[in-house]
Tab-separated table of C-alpha atoms in Angstrom:
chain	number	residue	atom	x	y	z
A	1	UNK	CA	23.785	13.306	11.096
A	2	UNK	CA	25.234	12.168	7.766
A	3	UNK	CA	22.366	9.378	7.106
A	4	UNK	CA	19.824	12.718	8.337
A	5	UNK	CA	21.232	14.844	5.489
A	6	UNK	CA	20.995	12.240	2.954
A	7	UNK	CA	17.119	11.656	3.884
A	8	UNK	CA	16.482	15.408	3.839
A	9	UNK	CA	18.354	15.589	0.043
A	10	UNK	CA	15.790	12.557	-1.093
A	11	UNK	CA	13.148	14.613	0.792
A	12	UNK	CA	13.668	17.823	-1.748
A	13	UNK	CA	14.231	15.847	-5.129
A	14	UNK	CA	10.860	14.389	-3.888
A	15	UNK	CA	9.508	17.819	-3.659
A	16	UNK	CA	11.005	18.709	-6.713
A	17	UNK	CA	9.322	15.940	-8.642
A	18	UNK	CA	6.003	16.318	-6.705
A	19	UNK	CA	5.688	19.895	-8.063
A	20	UNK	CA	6.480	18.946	-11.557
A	21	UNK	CA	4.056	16.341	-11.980
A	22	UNK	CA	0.381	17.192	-12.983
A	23	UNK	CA	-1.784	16.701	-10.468
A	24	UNK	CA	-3.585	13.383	-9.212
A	25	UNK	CA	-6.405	12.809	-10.865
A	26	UNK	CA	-9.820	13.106	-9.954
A	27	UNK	CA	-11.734	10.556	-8.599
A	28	UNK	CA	-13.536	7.931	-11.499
A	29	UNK	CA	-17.550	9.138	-11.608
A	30	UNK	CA	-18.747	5.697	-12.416
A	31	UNK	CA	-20.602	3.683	-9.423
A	32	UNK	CA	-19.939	0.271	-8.411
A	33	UNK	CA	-22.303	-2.303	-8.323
A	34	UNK	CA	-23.586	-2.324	-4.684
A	35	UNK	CA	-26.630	-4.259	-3.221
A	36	UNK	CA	-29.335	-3.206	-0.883
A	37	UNK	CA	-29.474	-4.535	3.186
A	38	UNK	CA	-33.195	-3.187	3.730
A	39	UNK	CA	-36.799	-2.991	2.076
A	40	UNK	CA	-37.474	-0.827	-0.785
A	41	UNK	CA	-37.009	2.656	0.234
A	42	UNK	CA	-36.162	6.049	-1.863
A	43	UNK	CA	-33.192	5.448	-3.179
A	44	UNK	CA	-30.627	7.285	-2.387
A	45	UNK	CA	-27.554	8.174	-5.127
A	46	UNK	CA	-24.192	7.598	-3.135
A	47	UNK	CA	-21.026	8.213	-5.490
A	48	UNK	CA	-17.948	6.081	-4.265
A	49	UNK	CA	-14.860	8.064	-4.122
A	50	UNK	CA	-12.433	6.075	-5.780
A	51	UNK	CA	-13.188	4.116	-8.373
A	52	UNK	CA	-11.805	0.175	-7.906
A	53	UNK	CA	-11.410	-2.550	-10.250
A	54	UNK	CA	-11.785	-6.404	-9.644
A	55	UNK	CA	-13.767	-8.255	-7.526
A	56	UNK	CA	-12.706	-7.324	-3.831
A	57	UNK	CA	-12.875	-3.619	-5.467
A	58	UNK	CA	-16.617	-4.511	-6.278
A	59	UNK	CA	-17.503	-5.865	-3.187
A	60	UNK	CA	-15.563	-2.882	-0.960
A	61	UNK	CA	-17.658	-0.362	-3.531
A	62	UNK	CA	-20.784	-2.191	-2.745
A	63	UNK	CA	-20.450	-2.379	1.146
A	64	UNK	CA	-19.417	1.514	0.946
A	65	UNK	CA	-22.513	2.613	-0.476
A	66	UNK	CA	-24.620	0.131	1.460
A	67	UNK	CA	-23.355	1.848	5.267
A	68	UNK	CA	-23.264	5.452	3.880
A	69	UNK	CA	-26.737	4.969	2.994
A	70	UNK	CA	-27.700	3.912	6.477
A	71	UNK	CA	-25.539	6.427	8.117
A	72	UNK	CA	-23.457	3.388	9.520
A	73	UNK	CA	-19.707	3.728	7.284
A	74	UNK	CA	-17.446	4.516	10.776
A	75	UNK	CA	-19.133	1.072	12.275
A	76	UNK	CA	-19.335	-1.044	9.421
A	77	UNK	CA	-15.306	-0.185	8.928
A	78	UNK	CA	-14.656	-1.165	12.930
A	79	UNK	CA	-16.547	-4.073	12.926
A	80	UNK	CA	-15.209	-5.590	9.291
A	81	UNK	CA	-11.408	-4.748	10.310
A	82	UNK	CA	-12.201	-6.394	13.873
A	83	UNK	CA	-13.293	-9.151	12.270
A	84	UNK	CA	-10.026	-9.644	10.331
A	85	UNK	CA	-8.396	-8.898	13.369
A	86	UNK	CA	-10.007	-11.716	14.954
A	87	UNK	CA	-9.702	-14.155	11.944
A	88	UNK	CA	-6.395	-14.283	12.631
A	89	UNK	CA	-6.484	-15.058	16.220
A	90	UNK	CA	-9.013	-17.991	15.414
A	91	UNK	CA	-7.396	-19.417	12.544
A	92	UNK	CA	-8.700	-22.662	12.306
A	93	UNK	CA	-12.522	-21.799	12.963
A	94	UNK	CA	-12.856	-18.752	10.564
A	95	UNK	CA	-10.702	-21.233	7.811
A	96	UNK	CA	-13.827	-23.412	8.541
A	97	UNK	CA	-16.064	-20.902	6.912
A	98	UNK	CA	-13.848	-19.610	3.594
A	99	UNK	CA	-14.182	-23.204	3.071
A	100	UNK	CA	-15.514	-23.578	0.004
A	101	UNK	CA	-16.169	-28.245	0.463
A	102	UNK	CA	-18.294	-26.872	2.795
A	103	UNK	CA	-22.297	-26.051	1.869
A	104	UNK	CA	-22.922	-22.618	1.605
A	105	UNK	CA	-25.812	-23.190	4.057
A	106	UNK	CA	-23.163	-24.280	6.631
A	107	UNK	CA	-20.974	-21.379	6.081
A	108	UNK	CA	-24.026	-18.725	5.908
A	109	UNK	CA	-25.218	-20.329	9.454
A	110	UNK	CA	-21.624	-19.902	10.791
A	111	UNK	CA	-21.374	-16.431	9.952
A	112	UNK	CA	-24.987	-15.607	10.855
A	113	UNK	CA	-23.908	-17.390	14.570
A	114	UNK	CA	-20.795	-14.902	14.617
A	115	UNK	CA	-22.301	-11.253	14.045
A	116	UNK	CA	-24.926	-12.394	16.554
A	117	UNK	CA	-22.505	-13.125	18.759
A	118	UNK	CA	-20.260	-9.997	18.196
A	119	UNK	CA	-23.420	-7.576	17.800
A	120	UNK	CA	-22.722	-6.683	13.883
A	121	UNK	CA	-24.967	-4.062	12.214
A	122	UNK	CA	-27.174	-5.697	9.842
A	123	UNK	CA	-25.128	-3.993	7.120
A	124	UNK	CA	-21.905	-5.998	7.717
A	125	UNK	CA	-24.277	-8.683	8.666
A	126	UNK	CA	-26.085	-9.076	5.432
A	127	UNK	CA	-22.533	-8.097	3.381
A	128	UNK	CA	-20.849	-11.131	4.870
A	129	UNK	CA	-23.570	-13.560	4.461
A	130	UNK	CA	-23.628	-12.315	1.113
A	131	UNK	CA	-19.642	-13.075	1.208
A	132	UNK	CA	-20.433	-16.558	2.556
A	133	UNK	CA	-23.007	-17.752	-0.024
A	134	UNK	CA	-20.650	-16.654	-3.037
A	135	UNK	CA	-17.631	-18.534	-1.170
A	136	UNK	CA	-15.902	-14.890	-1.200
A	137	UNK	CA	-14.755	-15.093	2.213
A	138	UNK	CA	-11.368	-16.130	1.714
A	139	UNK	CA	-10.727	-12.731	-0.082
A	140	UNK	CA	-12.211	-10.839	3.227
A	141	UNK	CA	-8.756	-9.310	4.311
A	142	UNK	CA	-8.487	-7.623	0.607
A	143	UNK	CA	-11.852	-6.829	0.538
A	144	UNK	CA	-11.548	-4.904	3.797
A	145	UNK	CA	-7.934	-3.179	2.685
A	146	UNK	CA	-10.084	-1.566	-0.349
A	147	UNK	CA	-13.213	-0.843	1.847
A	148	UNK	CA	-10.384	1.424	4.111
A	149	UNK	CA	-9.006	2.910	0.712
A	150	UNK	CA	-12.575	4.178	0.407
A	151	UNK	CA	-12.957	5.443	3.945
A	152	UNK	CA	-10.166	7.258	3.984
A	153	UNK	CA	-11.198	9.344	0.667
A	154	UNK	CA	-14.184	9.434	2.198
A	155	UNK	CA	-12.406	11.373	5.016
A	156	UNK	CA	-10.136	13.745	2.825
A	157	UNK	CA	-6.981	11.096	4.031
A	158	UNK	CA	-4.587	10.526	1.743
A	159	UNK	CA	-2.393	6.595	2.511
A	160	UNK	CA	1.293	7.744	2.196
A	161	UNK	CA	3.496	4.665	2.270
A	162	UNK	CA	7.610	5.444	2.501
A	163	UNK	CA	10.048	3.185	2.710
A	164	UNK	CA	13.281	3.419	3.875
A	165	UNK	CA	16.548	1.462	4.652
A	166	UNK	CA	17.385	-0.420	7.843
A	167	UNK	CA	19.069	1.316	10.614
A	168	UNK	CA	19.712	-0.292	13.553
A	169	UNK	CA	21.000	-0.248	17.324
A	170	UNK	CA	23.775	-2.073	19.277
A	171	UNK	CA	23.761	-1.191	22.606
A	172	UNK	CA	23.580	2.931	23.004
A	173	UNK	CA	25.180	3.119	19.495
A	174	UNK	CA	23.026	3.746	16.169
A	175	UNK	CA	24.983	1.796	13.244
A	176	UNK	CA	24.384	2.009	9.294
A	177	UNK	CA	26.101	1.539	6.154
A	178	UNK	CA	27.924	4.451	4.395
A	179	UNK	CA	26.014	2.935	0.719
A	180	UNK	CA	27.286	5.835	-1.114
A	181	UNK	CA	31.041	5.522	-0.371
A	182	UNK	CA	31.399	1.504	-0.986
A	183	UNK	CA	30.355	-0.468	-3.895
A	184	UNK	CA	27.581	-2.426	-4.740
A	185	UNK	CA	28.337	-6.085	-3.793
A	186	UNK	CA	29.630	-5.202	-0.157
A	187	UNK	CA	26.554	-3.024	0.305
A	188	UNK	CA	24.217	-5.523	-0.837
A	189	UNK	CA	26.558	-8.564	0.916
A	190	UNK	CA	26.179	-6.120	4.551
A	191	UNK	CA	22.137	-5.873	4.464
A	192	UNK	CA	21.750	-9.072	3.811
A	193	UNK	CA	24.158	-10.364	6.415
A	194	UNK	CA	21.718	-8.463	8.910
A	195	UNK	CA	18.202	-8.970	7.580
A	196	UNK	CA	17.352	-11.720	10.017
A	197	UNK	CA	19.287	-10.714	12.776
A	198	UNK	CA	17.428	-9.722	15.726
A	199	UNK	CA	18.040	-5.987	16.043
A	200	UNK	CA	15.804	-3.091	16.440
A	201	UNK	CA	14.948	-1.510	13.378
A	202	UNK	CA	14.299	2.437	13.179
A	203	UNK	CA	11.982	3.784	10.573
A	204	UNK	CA	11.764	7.577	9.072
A	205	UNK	CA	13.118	9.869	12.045
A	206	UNK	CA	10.251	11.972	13.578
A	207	UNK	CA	11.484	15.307	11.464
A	208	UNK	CA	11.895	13.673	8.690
A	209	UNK	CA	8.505	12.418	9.107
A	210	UNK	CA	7.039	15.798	9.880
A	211	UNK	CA	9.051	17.128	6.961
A	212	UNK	CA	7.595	14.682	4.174
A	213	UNK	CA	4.168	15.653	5.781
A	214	UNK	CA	3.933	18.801	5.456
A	215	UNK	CA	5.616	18.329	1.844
A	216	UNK	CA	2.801	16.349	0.654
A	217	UNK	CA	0.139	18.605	2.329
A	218	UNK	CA	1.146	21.249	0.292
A	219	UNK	CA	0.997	19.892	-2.866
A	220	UNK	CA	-1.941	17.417	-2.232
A	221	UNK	CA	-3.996	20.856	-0.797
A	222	UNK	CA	-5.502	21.676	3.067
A	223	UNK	CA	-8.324	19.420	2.097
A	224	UNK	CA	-6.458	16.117	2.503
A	225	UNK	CA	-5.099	14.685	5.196
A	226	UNK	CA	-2.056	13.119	5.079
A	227	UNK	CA	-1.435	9.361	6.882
A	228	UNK	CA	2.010	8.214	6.604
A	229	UNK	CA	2.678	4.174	6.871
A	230	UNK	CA	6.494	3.650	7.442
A	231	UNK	CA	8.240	0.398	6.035
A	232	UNK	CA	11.699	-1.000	6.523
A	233	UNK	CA	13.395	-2.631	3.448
A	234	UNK	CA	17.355	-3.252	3.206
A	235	UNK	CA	16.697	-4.470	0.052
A	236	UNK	CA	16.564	-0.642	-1.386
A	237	UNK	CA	20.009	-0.171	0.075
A	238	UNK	CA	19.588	3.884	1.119
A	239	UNK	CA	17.385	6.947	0.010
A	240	UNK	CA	13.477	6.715	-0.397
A	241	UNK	CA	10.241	5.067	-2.167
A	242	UNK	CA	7.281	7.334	-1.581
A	243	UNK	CA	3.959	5.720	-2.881
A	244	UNK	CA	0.777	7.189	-2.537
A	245	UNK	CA	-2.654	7.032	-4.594
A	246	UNK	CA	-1.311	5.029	-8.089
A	247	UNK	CA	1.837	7.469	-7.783
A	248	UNK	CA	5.376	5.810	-7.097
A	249	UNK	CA	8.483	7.990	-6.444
A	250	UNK	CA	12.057	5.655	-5.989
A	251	UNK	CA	14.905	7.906	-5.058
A	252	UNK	CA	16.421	4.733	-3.673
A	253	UNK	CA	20.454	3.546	-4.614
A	254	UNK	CA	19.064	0.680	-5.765
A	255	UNK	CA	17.072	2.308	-8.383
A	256	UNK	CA	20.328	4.374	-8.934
A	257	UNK	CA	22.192	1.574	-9.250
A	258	UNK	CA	20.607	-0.183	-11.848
A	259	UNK	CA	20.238	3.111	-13.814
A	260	UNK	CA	24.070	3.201	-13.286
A	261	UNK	CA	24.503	-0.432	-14.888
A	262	UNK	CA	21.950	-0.067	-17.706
A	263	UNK	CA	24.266	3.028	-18.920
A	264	UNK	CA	27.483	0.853	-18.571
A	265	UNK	CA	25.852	-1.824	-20.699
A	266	UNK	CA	24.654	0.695	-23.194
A	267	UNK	CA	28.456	2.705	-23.361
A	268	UNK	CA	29.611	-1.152	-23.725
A	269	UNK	CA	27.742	-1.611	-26.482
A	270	UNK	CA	28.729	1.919	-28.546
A	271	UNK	CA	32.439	0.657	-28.185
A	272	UNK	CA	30.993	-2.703	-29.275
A	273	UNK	CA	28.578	-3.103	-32.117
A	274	UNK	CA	28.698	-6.722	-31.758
A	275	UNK	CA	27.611	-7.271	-28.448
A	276	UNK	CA	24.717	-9.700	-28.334
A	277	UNK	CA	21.083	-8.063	-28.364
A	278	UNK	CA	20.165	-9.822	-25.280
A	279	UNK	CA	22.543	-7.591	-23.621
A	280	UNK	CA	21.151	-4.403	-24.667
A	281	UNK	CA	17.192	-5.441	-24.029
A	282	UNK	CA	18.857	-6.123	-20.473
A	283	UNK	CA	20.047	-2.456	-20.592
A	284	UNK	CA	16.580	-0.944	-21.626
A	285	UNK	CA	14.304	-2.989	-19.253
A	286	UNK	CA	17.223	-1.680	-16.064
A	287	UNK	CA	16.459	2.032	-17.388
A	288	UNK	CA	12.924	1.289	-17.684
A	289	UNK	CA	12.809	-0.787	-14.199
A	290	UNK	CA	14.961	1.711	-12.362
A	291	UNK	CA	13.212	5.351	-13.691
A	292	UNK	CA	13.032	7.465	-9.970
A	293	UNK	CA	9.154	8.393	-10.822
A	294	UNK	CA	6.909	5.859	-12.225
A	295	UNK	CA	2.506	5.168	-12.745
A	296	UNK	CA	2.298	2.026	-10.541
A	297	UNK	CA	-0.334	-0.451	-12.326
């Protein structure tokens, strides 16, 4: 009940600081580069809903707009993530073509072989050949991560990742560390004692889950749908990080912490004027590090 409480108080500074902040902003108007998988037609404008940077945010932006315009975006996201899926299973053959010693010929012929084989639409067809000739197919599993980010606008969803400490089970009894009532080394000397230990870990509790949901639905409107991806880290020690869009939120005692130690170093240095400068740049990059609401890069 006690480690409940604590999640619910992290829940409402969350909802505090959600309702402070301005709102997200709106999706960037500008259009990836994207490349055609058919004869000349009427072209068609297709806006991409989020606007993403690099080159696997090119080629996800480019693949978008190529299966909306055939009415194929559902499919073309099924078969690309099964195709990750099964890159992993078949390791050694798929490493065979993100090879870039061997000829692009080779590698175009291998993948050409493989949607044949597992019925691809000639969008994701032509998109990985495409991948194959430009030795891009290494960076397939980040391609396909920013491809989702675009189905899911696409969708109204919004990706809510929250991550929590560790709690774990012994037999019928649930067992965690009271972080707020013991100090920092045993806390950090207990989760790390258990990180590789074999136990079963327990994310966000289902109310706590529904809770945060309906939280974010409020602010983020009825026009988005929420998806929350749980993580386990006992590295943050107790409380929450909620991430979602380019918005992070750490109510975690880590982050605490170090906002605790950066003020000891700078109430150190007002009864010391001679303490070393490297000591108080330490202090401003823990306050800076450790701030509970921050624009993630």
């Amino acid at each position: 009940m006690a480690t409940v409480s604590r999640i619910r108080s992290s829940l409402s500074v969350f909802n505090k600081i959600l309702r402070s902040n301005s709102q997200l902003s709106p999706p960037h108007p500008q259009l990836s580069k994207g490349f055609s998988t058919s004869s000349v037609q009427k072209e068609q404008k297709v806006k991409v809903p989020l606007a993403l940077f690099g080159g696997s945010g090119n080629y996800a932006s480019a693949l978008y707009i190529a299966a909306v315009k055939t009415n194929a975006l559902e499919k073309v996201e099924s078969e690309i993530l099964d195709l990750v899926e099964a890159s992993k299973k078949a390791d050694t053959y798929f490493q065979f073509t993100k090879d870039l010693s061997v000829p692009a010929e080779t590698r175009v012929k291998a993948i050409n072989e493989i949607c044949t084989q597992a019925k691809f639409s000639d969008v994701t067809k032509h998109f990985l050949v495409v991948l194959a000739e430009n030795g891009r197919l290494r960076n397939l599993d980040t391609i396909a991560k920013r491809f989702v980010e675009l189905t899911m606008a696409h969708k109204g969803e919004v990706k809510v990742t929250v991550t929590s400490v560790i709690t774990f089970e012994m037999g019928s009894h649930v067992h965690s560390v009271d972080v707020y009532h013991c100090d920092m080394d045993m806390s950090e000397a207990f989760y790390s004692s258990i990180e590789n230990l074999d136990w079963f870990t327990l994310p966000l509790p289902p109310e706590e889950e529904r809770e945060l949901k309906e939280t974010l639905q409020e602010t983020l409107g009825q026009g988005k749908k929420v998806k929350v991806e749980q993580k386990v880290d006992p590295s943050i020690l107790g409380g929450l990080v909620v991430e979602f869009g380019q918005k992070v939120f750490d109510m975690s005692i880590k982050s605490r912490a170090r906002q605790m130690e950066s003020v000891r170093i700078l109430l150190i240095y007002a009864l010391d004027p001679l303490l070393r400068q490297d000591d108080l740049a330490l202090a401003y990059n823990l306050e800076r590090d450790s701030a509970g609401c921050s624009t993630a890069p």
